[in-house]
mmCIF file of C-alpha atoms and ligand atoms in Angstrom:
data_model
loop_
_atom_site.group_PDB
_atom_site.id
_atom_site.type_symbol
_atom_site.label_atom_id
_atom_site.label_comp_id
_atom_site.label_asym_id
_atom_site.label_seq_id
_atom_site.Cartn_x
_atom_site.Cartn_y
_atom_site.Cartn_z
ATOM 1 C CA MET A 193 -91.249 64.824 -65.795
ATOM 2 C CA SER A 194 -88.377 65.896 -64.675
ATOM 3 C CA ALA A 195 -84.293 66.186 -66.256
ATOM 4 C CA LEU A 196 -82.091 63.980 -65.861
ATOM 5 C CA LEU A 197 -80.287 65.106 -68.899
ATOM 6 C CA GLU A 198 -80.048 68.566 -70.872
ATOM 7 C CA LEU A 199 -77.952 69.302 -74.212
ATOM 8 C CA LEU A 200 -77.932 72.938 -74.801
ATOM 9 C CA ASN A 201 -76.551 73.728 -78.145
ATOM 10 C CA VAL A 202 -74.099 70.810 -78.242
ATOM 11 C CA SER A 203 -71.164 70.712 -81.503
ATOM 12 C CA LYS A 204 -68.495 67.831 -81.501
ATOM 13 C CA HIS A 205 -66.647 69.830 -84.610
ATOM 14 C CA PHE A 206 -63.794 66.550 -86.019
ATOM 15 C CA LYS A 207 -60.953 69.023 -87.746
ATOM 16 C CA VAL A 208 -59.678 66.907 -91.168
ATOM 17 C CA ASP A 209 -56.321 68.241 -92.933
ATOM 18 C CA SER A 210 -56.964 68.137 -96.065
ATOM 19 C CA GLY A 211 -55.337 70.090 -99.868
ATOM 20 C CA LEU A 212 -51.453 69.465 -100.752
ATOM 21 C CA LEU A 213 -49.120 68.079 -98.144
ATOM 22 C CA GLY A 214 -52.393 68.228 -96.103
ATOM 23 C CA LEU A 215 -51.978 72.310 -95.365
ATOM 24 C CA LYS A 216 -55.403 73.294 -95.457
ATOM 25 C CA SER A 217 -58.237 72.625 -92.305
ATOM 26 C CA ASP A 218 -61.479 71.393 -92.756
ATOM 27 C CA PHE A 219 -64.125 70.698 -89.877
ATOM 28 C CA VAL A 220 -66.401 67.726 -89.461
ATOM 29 C CA ARG A 221 -68.997 69.348 -87.762
ATOM 30 C CA ALA A 222 -70.768 65.615 -86.789
ATOM 31 C CA VAL A 223 -73.657 67.165 -84.143
ATOM 32 C CA ASP A 224 -73.789 70.342 -84.981
ATOM 33 C CA GLY A 225 -76.273 72.620 -82.422
ATOM 34 C CA VAL A 226 -78.504 70.091 -80.864
ATOM 35 C CA THR A 227 -80.254 71.054 -78.051
ATOM 36 C CA LEU A 228 -82.885 68.134 -75.692
ATOM 37 C CA ASP A 229 -83.860 66.713 -72.749
ATOM 38 C CA VAL A 230 -83.963 63.635 -70.933
ATOM 39 C CA ARG A 231 -86.362 62.798 -68.945
ATOM 40 C CA LYS A 232 -85.891 60.558 -65.716
ATOM 41 C CA GLY A 233 -88.152 57.163 -66.289
ATOM 42 C CA GLU A 234 -88.482 57.839 -70.087
ATOM 43 C CA THR A 235 -86.417 56.318 -73.270
ATOM 44 C CA LEU A 236 -85.422 58.340 -75.250
ATOM 45 C CA GLY A 237 -84.886 56.822 -79.234
ATOM 46 C CA LEU A 238 -82.529 58.445 -81.199
ATOM 47 C CA VAL A 239 -82.715 57.433 -85.377
ATOM 48 C CA GLY A 240 -81.704 58.456 -88.112
ATOM 49 C CA GLU A 241 -79.753 57.555 -90.847
ATOM 50 C CA SER A 242 -76.244 56.548 -91.392
ATOM 51 C CA GLY A 243 -74.195 59.180 -90.537
ATOM 52 C CA CYS A 244 -75.978 61.507 -89.423
ATOM 53 C CA GLY A 245 -74.443 61.305 -86.389
ATOM 54 C CA LYS A 246 -76.009 60.511 -83.367
ATOM 55 C CA SER A 247 -73.021 57.777 -82.215
ATOM 56 C CA THR A 248 -70.993 60.845 -81.695
ATOM 57 C CA LEU A 249 -73.818 62.504 -79.579
ATOM 58 C CA ALA A 250 -74.025 59.089 -77.320
ATOM 59 C CA ARG A 251 -70.315 59.409 -76.690
ATOM 60 C CA CYS A 252 -70.045 63.395 -76.156
ATOM 61 C CA ILE A 253 -72.875 62.389 -73.799
ATOM 62 C CA MET A 254 -70.664 59.937 -72.201
ATOM 63 C CA GLY A 255 -67.561 61.920 -72.011
ATOM 64 C CA LEU A 256 -65.638 59.715 -74.490
ATOM 65 C CA ASN A 257 -65.568 62.717 -77.020
ATOM 66 C CA GLY A 258 -64.987 65.927 -76.007
ATOM 67 C CA VAL A 259 -67.920 68.786 -77.254
ATOM 68 C CA THR A 260 -66.654 70.936 -79.059
ATOM 69 C CA SER A 261 -69.727 74.054 -77.919
ATOM 70 C CA GLY A 262 -72.479 74.551 -76.053
ATOM 71 C CA GLU A 263 -73.058 72.239 -72.305
ATOM 72 C CA ILE A 264 -73.750 68.669 -71.206
ATOM 73 C CA LEU A 265 -76.390 68.877 -67.238
ATOM 74 C CA PHE A 266 -76.682 65.710 -65.556
ATOM 75 C CA ARG A 267 -78.945 66.280 -62.842
ATOM 76 C CA GLY A 268 -79.035 69.990 -63.462
ATOM 77 C CA ARG A 269 -75.321 70.201 -61.739
ATOM 78 C CA SER A 270 -72.531 70.734 -65.722
ATOM 79 C CA LEU A 271 -70.057 67.232 -66.291
ATOM 80 C CA ALA A 272 -67.738 69.960 -67.699
ATOM 81 C CA THR A 273 -67.284 71.241 -63.709
ATOM 82 C CA TRP A 274 -68.289 69.324 -61.808
ATOM 83 C CA GLU A 275 -66.356 66.272 -60.066
ATOM 84 C CA GLU A 276 -66.134 63.865 -63.499
ATOM 85 C CA LYS A 277 -65.545 60.211 -62.074
ATOM 86 C CA ARG A 278 -68.645 60.611 -59.303
ATOM 87 C CA LEU A 279 -70.303 61.378 -61.648
ATOM 88 C CA ARG A 280 -70.134 58.504 -64.687
ATOM 89 C CA ARG A 281 -71.376 56.513 -62.314
ATOM 90 C CA HIS A 282 -74.099 57.179 -62.399
ATOM 91 C CA MET A 283 -73.592 57.506 -66.585
ATOM 92 C CA GLN A 284 -73.160 53.799 -68.211
ATOM 93 C CA MET A 285 -73.439 52.786 -72.371
ATOM 94 C CA ILE A 286 -74.236 49.584 -73.634
ATOM 95 C CA PHE A 287 -72.312 48.979 -76.661
ATOM 96 C CA GLN A 288 -73.132 47.542 -80.520
ATOM 97 C CA ASP A 289 -71.330 44.065 -80.531
ATOM 98 C CA PRO A 290 -71.146 41.848 -78.064
ATOM 99 C CA TYR A 291 -68.214 40.090 -79.825
ATOM 100 C CA SER A 292 -65.372 43.360 -79.520
ATOM 101 C CA SER A 293 -67.158 45.360 -75.708
ATOM 102 C CA LEU A 294 -65.495 42.050 -73.741
ATOM 103 C CA ASN A 295 -62.186 41.614 -73.499
ATOM 104 C CA PRO A 296 -62.017 38.108 -74.510
ATOM 105 C CA ARG A 297 -59.614 37.137 -71.766
ATOM 106 C CA GLN A 298 -61.503 38.016 -68.831
ATOM 107 C CA LYS A 299 -63.870 35.604 -67.018
ATOM 108 C CA ILE A 300 -67.078 37.256 -66.649
ATOM 109 C CA GLY A 301 -67.315 37.630 -62.967
ATOM 110 C CA SER A 302 -64.332 39.669 -63.914
ATOM 111 C CA ILE A 303 -66.253 41.950 -65.931
ATOM 112 C CA ILE A 304 -69.100 42.509 -64.571
ATOM 113 C CA ARG A 305 -67.434 43.281 -61.392
ATOM 114 C CA GLU A 306 -64.968 45.222 -62.915
ATOM 115 C CA GLY A 307 -66.637 48.833 -62.168
ATOM 116 C CA LEU A 308 -67.033 47.914 -58.525
ATOM 117 C CA ASP A 309 -63.596 47.190 -58.774
ATOM 118 C CA ILE A 310 -62.038 50.625 -59.542
ATOM 119 C CA HIS A 311 -65.129 52.000 -57.450
ATOM 120 C CA GLU A 312 -63.239 50.218 -53.931
ATOM 121 C CA ILE A 313 -67.080 49.037 -53.265
ATOM 122 C CA GLY A 314 -67.376 46.797 -50.884
ATOM 123 C CA THR A 315 -65.517 43.911 -49.305
ATOM 124 C CA PRO A 316 -64.966 41.017 -51.864
ATOM 125 C CA ALA A 317 -67.666 38.921 -50.524
ATOM 126 C CA GLU A 318 -69.890 41.114 -51.560
ATOM 127 C CA ARG A 319 -69.320 41.842 -54.988
ATOM 128 C CA LYS A 320 -68.995 38.269 -55.376
ATOM 129 C CA ALA A 321 -72.266 38.659 -54.117
ATOM 130 C CA LYS A 322 -73.130 42.118 -56.456
ATOM 131 C CA VAL A 323 -71.747 39.896 -59.704
ATOM 132 C CA GLU A 324 -73.878 36.900 -58.913
ATOM 133 C CA GLU A 325 -76.574 39.251 -58.408
ATOM 134 C CA LEU A 326 -76.594 40.749 -61.699
ATOM 135 C CA LEU A 327 -76.406 37.842 -64.085
ATOM 136 C CA GLY A 328 -79.732 36.714 -61.833
ATOM 137 C CA LEU A 329 -80.729 39.984 -62.683
ATOM 138 C CA VAL A 330 -79.998 39.600 -66.845
ATOM 139 C CA GLY A 331 -81.084 35.758 -66.907
ATOM 140 C CA LEU A 332 -78.024 34.069 -66.505
ATOM 141 C CA ARG A 333 -76.812 31.213 -64.026
ATOM 142 C CA PRO A 334 -74.025 31.793 -61.423
ATOM 143 C CA GLU A 335 -71.542 29.277 -62.811
ATOM 144 C CA HIS A 336 -71.848 31.759 -65.325
ATOM 145 C CA ALA A 337 -69.440 33.902 -63.961
ATOM 146 C CA SER A 338 -66.169 31.498 -64.744
ATOM 147 C CA ARG A 339 -66.802 31.648 -67.958
ATOM 148 C CA TYR A 340 -65.078 33.388 -70.722
ATOM 149 C CA PRO A 341 -66.829 35.509 -73.548
ATOM 150 C CA HIS A 342 -66.569 33.081 -75.753
ATOM 151 C CA GLU A 343 -68.538 30.467 -74.312
ATOM 152 C CA PHE A 344 -71.521 33.062 -75.027
ATOM 153 C CA SER A 345 -73.743 33.085 -77.449
ATOM 154 C CA GLY A 346 -74.307 37.157 -78.298
ATOM 155 C CA GLY A 347 -77.170 37.303 -76.957
ATOM 156 C CA GLN A 348 -76.192 36.384 -74.075
ATOM 157 C CA ARG A 349 -72.655 38.834 -74.065
ATOM 158 C CA GLN A 350 -74.713 41.379 -74.464
ATOM 159 C CA ARG A 351 -76.742 40.099 -71.256
ATOM 160 C CA VAL A 352 -73.511 40.038 -69.914
ATOM 161 C CA ALA A 353 -72.836 43.269 -71.090
ATOM 162 C CA VAL A 354 -75.785 44.466 -69.481
ATOM 163 C CA ALA A 355 -74.885 43.096 -66.069
ATOM 164 C CA ARG A 356 -71.466 45.041 -66.294
ATOM 165 C CA THR A 357 -73.296 48.473 -66.707
ATOM 166 C CA LEU A 358 -75.904 48.169 -63.746
ATOM 167 C CA ALA A 359 -72.730 46.978 -61.676
ATOM 168 C CA LEU A 360 -72.997 50.530 -60.459
ATOM 169 C CA ASP A 361 -77.147 50.923 -59.837
ATOM 170 C CA PRO A 362 -76.264 53.400 -63.234
ATOM 171 C CA GLN A 363 -79.510 56.279 -63.337
ATOM 172 C CA LEU A 364 -79.200 56.757 -67.292
ATOM 173 C CA ILE A 365 -78.186 54.338 -69.378
ATOM 174 C CA VAL A 366 -76.408 55.059 -73.304
ATOM 175 C CA CYS A 367 -77.632 51.840 -75.693
ATOM 176 C CA ASP A 368 -75.575 52.785 -78.945
ATOM 177 C CA GLU A 369 -77.167 50.236 -81.509
ATOM 178 C CA PRO A 370 -77.854 47.477 -78.291
ATOM 179 C CA VAL A 371 -79.726 45.174 -80.070
ATOM 180 C CA SER A 372 -78.084 45.646 -84.603
ATOM 181 C CA ALA A 373 -76.081 42.859 -83.986
ATOM 182 C CA LEU A 374 -78.570 39.855 -82.996
ATOM 183 C CA ASP A 375 -80.742 37.695 -84.480
ATOM 184 C CA VAL A 376 -84.132 38.602 -84.544
ATOM 185 C CA SER A 377 -86.213 36.481 -81.924
ATOM 186 C CA VAL A 378 -82.966 37.097 -79.440
ATOM 187 C CA GLN A 379 -83.314 40.884 -80.558
ATOM 188 C CA ALA A 380 -87.064 40.539 -78.746
ATOM 189 C CA GLN A 381 -86.277 38.846 -75.886
ATOM 190 C CA VAL A 382 -83.653 41.679 -74.779
ATOM 191 C CA LEU A 383 -85.699 44.371 -75.918
ATOM 192 C CA THR A 384 -87.894 42.964 -73.180
ATOM 193 C CA MET A 385 -85.085 42.068 -70.843
ATOM 194 C CA LEU A 386 -83.969 46.141 -71.048
ATOM 195 C CA LYS A 387 -88.428 47.126 -69.997
ATOM 196 C CA HIS A 388 -87.764 44.945 -67.354
ATOM 197 C CA LEU A 389 -84.955 46.173 -65.751
ATOM 198 C CA GLN A 390 -86.142 49.960 -66.774
ATOM 199 C CA LYS A 391 -88.799 49.861 -64.429
ATOM 200 C CA ARG A 392 -87.161 47.794 -61.552
ATOM 201 C CA PHE A 393 -84.492 49.979 -61.348
ATOM 202 C CA ASP A 394 -86.697 53.220 -63.066
ATOM 203 C CA LEU A 395 -83.496 53.772 -65.627
ATOM 204 C CA THR A 396 -84.241 56.527 -67.777
ATOM 205 C CA TYR A 397 -81.793 55.377 -71.454
ATOM 206 C CA VAL A 398 -81.503 57.068 -74.349
ATOM 207 C CA PHE A 399 -81.755 54.332 -77.085
ATOM 208 C CA ILE A 400 -79.308 54.830 -80.786
ATOM 209 C CA SER A 401 -80.779 52.626 -83.593
ATOM 210 C CA HIS A 402 -80.976 52.370 -87.444
ATOM 211 C CA ASP A 403 -84.036 49.932 -86.764
ATOM 212 C CA LEU A 404 -87.397 51.715 -86.371
ATOM 213 C CA ALA A 405 -89.406 49.050 -85.337
ATOM 214 C CA VAL A 406 -87.329 48.177 -82.201
ATOM 215 C CA VAL A 407 -86.896 52.317 -81.858
ATOM 216 C CA SER A 408 -90.995 52.243 -81.874
ATOM 217 C CA HIS A 409 -91.289 49.522 -79.741
ATOM 218 C CA ILE A 410 -89.432 50.190 -77.130
ATOM 219 C CA SER A 411 -89.292 54.505 -76.982
ATOM 220 C CA ASP A 412 -91.588 57.003 -75.027
ATOM 221 C CA ARG A 413 -90.290 59.843 -77.031
ATOM 222 C CA VAL A 414 -88.177 59.527 -80.270
ATOM 223 C CA ALA A 415 -85.887 62.761 -81.864
ATOM 224 C CA VAL A 416 -84.945 62.443 -85.327
ATOM 225 C CA MET A 417 -81.222 63.862 -86.723
ATOM 226 C CA TYR A 418 -80.415 64.318 -89.902
ATOM 227 C CA LEU A 419 -76.262 65.712 -90.556
ATOM 228 C CA GLY A 420 -75.528 66.393 -86.754
ATOM 229 C CA ARG A 421 -79.132 68.138 -86.130
ATOM 230 C CA ILE A 422 -82.682 67.856 -84.172
ATOM 231 C CA MET A 423 -85.479 67.442 -87.627
ATOM 232 C CA GLU A 424 -87.888 66.668 -85.007
ATOM 233 C CA LEU A 425 -88.694 65.119 -81.558
ATOM 234 C CA SER A 426 -91.740 64.120 -80.889
ATOM 235 C CA PRO A 427 -93.690 61.018 -78.612
ATOM 236 C CA SER A 428 -93.557 58.519 -80.085
ATOM 237 C CA GLU A 429 -97.021 57.124 -81.231
ATOM 238 C CA THR A 430 -97.145 61.137 -81.469
ATOM 239 C CA LEU A 431 -94.590 60.875 -84.721
ATOM 240 C CA PHE A 432 -95.261 57.037 -85.879
ATOM 241 C CA ALA A 433 -98.339 58.194 -85.920
ATOM 242 C CA THR A 434 -98.023 61.556 -87.704
ATOM 243 C CA PRO A 435 -95.473 62.345 -87.941
ATOM 244 C CA ARG A 436 -94.585 65.784 -89.570
ATOM 245 C CA HIS A 437 -90.744 66.775 -90.162
ATOM 246 C CA PRO A 438 -90.381 65.499 -93.646
ATOM 247 C CA TYR A 439 -87.562 63.711 -93.519
ATOM 248 C CA THR A 440 -89.176 61.634 -90.237
ATOM 249 C CA GLU A 441 -91.312 61.027 -93.576
ATOM 250 C CA ALA A 442 -89.456 60.182 -95.526
ATOM 251 C CA LEU A 443 -87.870 57.708 -92.806
ATOM 252 C CA LEU A 444 -91.063 55.904 -91.964
ATOM 253 C CA SER A 445 -92.434 55.840 -95.951
ATOM 254 C CA ALA A 446 -88.777 53.396 -96.529
ATOM 255 C CA VAL A 447 -90.140 50.867 -93.750
ATOM 256 C CA LEU A 448 -92.163 48.092 -95.477
ATOM 257 C CA SER A 449 -95.597 47.722 -93.112
ATOM 258 C CA PRO A 450 -96.815 44.317 -92.763
ATOM 259 C CA ASP A 451 -100.111 45.240 -93.607
ATOM 260 C CA PRO A 452 -100.604 44.656 -97.314
ATOM 261 C CA THR A 453 -103.421 47.179 -97.155
ATOM 262 C CA ASP A 454 -101.790 49.329 -96.105
ATOM 263 C CA ARG A 455 -100.983 51.368 -99.026
ATOM 264 C CA ALA A 456 -100.220 54.527 -97.258
ATOM 265 C CA GLU A 457 -96.664 56.201 -100.679
ATOM 266 C CA ARG A 458 -93.051 55.900 -100.320
ATOM 267 C CA ILE A 459 -91.289 58.715 -100.107
ATOM 268 C CA ALA A 460 -88.254 58.081 -101.843
ATOM 269 C CA LEU A 461 -84.831 59.593 -101.068
ATOM 270 C CA THR A 462 -83.447 61.315 -103.730
ATOM 271 C CA GLY A 463 -79.255 61.249 -103.479
ATOM 272 C CA ASP A 464 -77.521 60.705 -100.914
ATOM 273 C CA LEU A 465 -76.318 62.002 -97.331
ATOM 274 C CA PRO A 466 -74.717 65.170 -98.257
ATOM 275 C CA SER A 467 -71.488 65.122 -96.245
ATOM 276 C CA PRO A 468 -70.810 66.748 -92.575
ATOM 277 C CA MET A 469 -67.483 68.706 -94.004
ATOM 278 C CA ASN A 470 -69.599 70.949 -95.849
ATOM 279 C CA PRO A 471 -73.589 70.877 -95.067
ATOM 280 C CA PRO A 472 -75.766 72.807 -97.337
ATOM 281 C CA THR A 473 -77.010 75.743 -96.614
ATOM 282 C CA GLY A 474 -80.304 77.347 -95.169
ATOM 283 C CA CYS A 475 -82.455 73.710 -94.047
ATOM 284 C CA PRO A 476 -79.266 71.141 -94.343
ATOM 285 C CA PHE A 477 -82.506 69.056 -95.937
ATOM 286 C CA HIS A 478 -82.976 71.056 -98.750
ATOM 287 C CA PRO A 479 -82.191 69.448 -101.766
ATOM 288 C CA ARG A 480 -83.182 65.757 -100.495
ATOM 289 C CA CYS A 481 -86.448 67.105 -99.332
ATOM 290 C CA PRO A 482 -89.265 66.499 -101.616
ATOM 291 C CA LYS A 483 -91.427 70.207 -99.887
ATOM 292 C CA ALA A 484 -88.708 72.428 -99.780
ATOM 293 C CA PHE A 485 -89.761 75.796 -101.324
ATOM 294 C CA GLU A 486 -87.928 79.854 -101.967
ATOM 295 C CA LYS A 487 -86.660 80.097 -98.806
ATOM 296 C CA CYS A 488 -85.321 76.685 -96.853
ATOM 297 C CA PRO A 489 -81.942 76.786 -98.907
ATOM 298 C CA ASN A 490 -81.667 80.471 -97.485
ATOM 299 C CA ALA A 491 -82.428 80.302 -93.576
ATOM 300 C CA ARG A 492 -81.481 77.905 -91.620
ATOM 301 C CA PRO A 493 -84.953 76.512 -89.378
ATOM 302 C CA GLU A 494 -84.989 76.690 -85.348
ATOM 303 C CA LEU A 495 -86.429 73.197 -83.921
ATOM 304 C CA LYS A 496 -89.960 74.338 -82.007
ATOM 305 C CA GLU A 497 -93.179 73.350 -80.383
ATOM 306 C CA ILE A 498 -95.438 72.764 -82.858
ATOM 307 C CA GLU A 499 -97.916 71.751 -80.827
ATOM 308 C CA PRO A 500 -97.316 70.160 -76.817
ATOM 309 C CA GLY A 501 -94.655 67.977 -76.818
ATOM 310 C CA VAL A 502 -94.034 68.125 -80.462
ATOM 311 C CA ARG A 503 -90.746 69.867 -81.777
ATOM 312 C CA VAL A 504 -90.241 69.917 -85.775
ATOM 313 C CA ALA A 505 -86.913 72.092 -87.221
ATOM 314 C CA CYS A 506 -88.956 72.944 -90.387
ATOM 315 C CA TRP A 507 -90.527 75.909 -92.717
ATOM 316 C CA LEU A 508 -93.791 74.069 -93.064
ATOM 317 C CA TYR A 509 -94.459 74.738 -89.700
HETATM 318 FE FE1 SF4 B 10 -87.799 70.900 -96.441
HETATM 319 FE FE2 SF4 B 10 -88.380 73.346 -96.382
HETATM 320 FE FE3 SF4 B 10 -88.629 71.973 -93.956
HETATM 321 FE FE4 SF4 B 10 -86.166 71.448 -95.308
HETATM 322 S S1 SF4 B 10 -87.664 74.057 -93.926
HETATM 323 S S2 SF4 B 10 -87.596 70.593 -94.457
HETATM 324 S S3 SF4 B 10 -85.925 71.749 -97.070
HETATM 325 S S4 SF4 B 10 -89.423 71.962 -96.495
#
């Protein structure tokens, strides 16, 4: 599979005023040198603790945050130089909160049609027909077009958000915690719908979630983020069966197995996530790593391939 999206050493640092009268400046390294490829037709899961930089990375991909350094390529062309408006049509985003991501004063039909109106695609009759088709694709009915968001449940609103993203025939959809705000039973329905739509339209997803069960269910490959960096990138099955990076091991061991015979030892992560304003030297995970050794605080391990398809940033490999 060829890469649809490539991130080349992408960083995003936010300036923060500090010190007396705010005269000193520090930088929050929200994303710090991420190199990643997303292959056409796959779902790349992005996991990590809250504050690890995964949502900032999503916003960088979508152009909602400019990058501090590095480059993002879509279909082999730089997002910084190609005509943005044309390119952005092929990249859409689904947000976590279906309550705040839809304008409460706009009817559902108008919300879904907005992209078509902005890009002046089709006649009014064709746009109306497209909205009805999209509502059908996400399991809603044509008459829902004349209703307002408050008349829908959380799951239905997220379906509307998905219909809106599909209006412009995207190739890539960045899903930022798309089911986290939904009940567990509704989560499964929305995930099934996303998989079905992916197959039908050959969509590529970047799927961000803190919920490892959800990520394992939907992802082909998974990238694990810590303090703005990728710690491990592996095929989903491999990562969940044999995690290589000590941080991935700790994350997975914290998830309770439904199987009472599964007595895998829990690895307690000691200490809080360090501040991205002042990240640890060497391996950023070393203050919390149960396997840290002499070299770890002194040199930063790069993400490298340790076997076909498995990339890890750790001095153990
Ligand atoms: Fe732990 Fe060292 Fe590997 Fe970092 S490089 S994860 S501190 S063993």
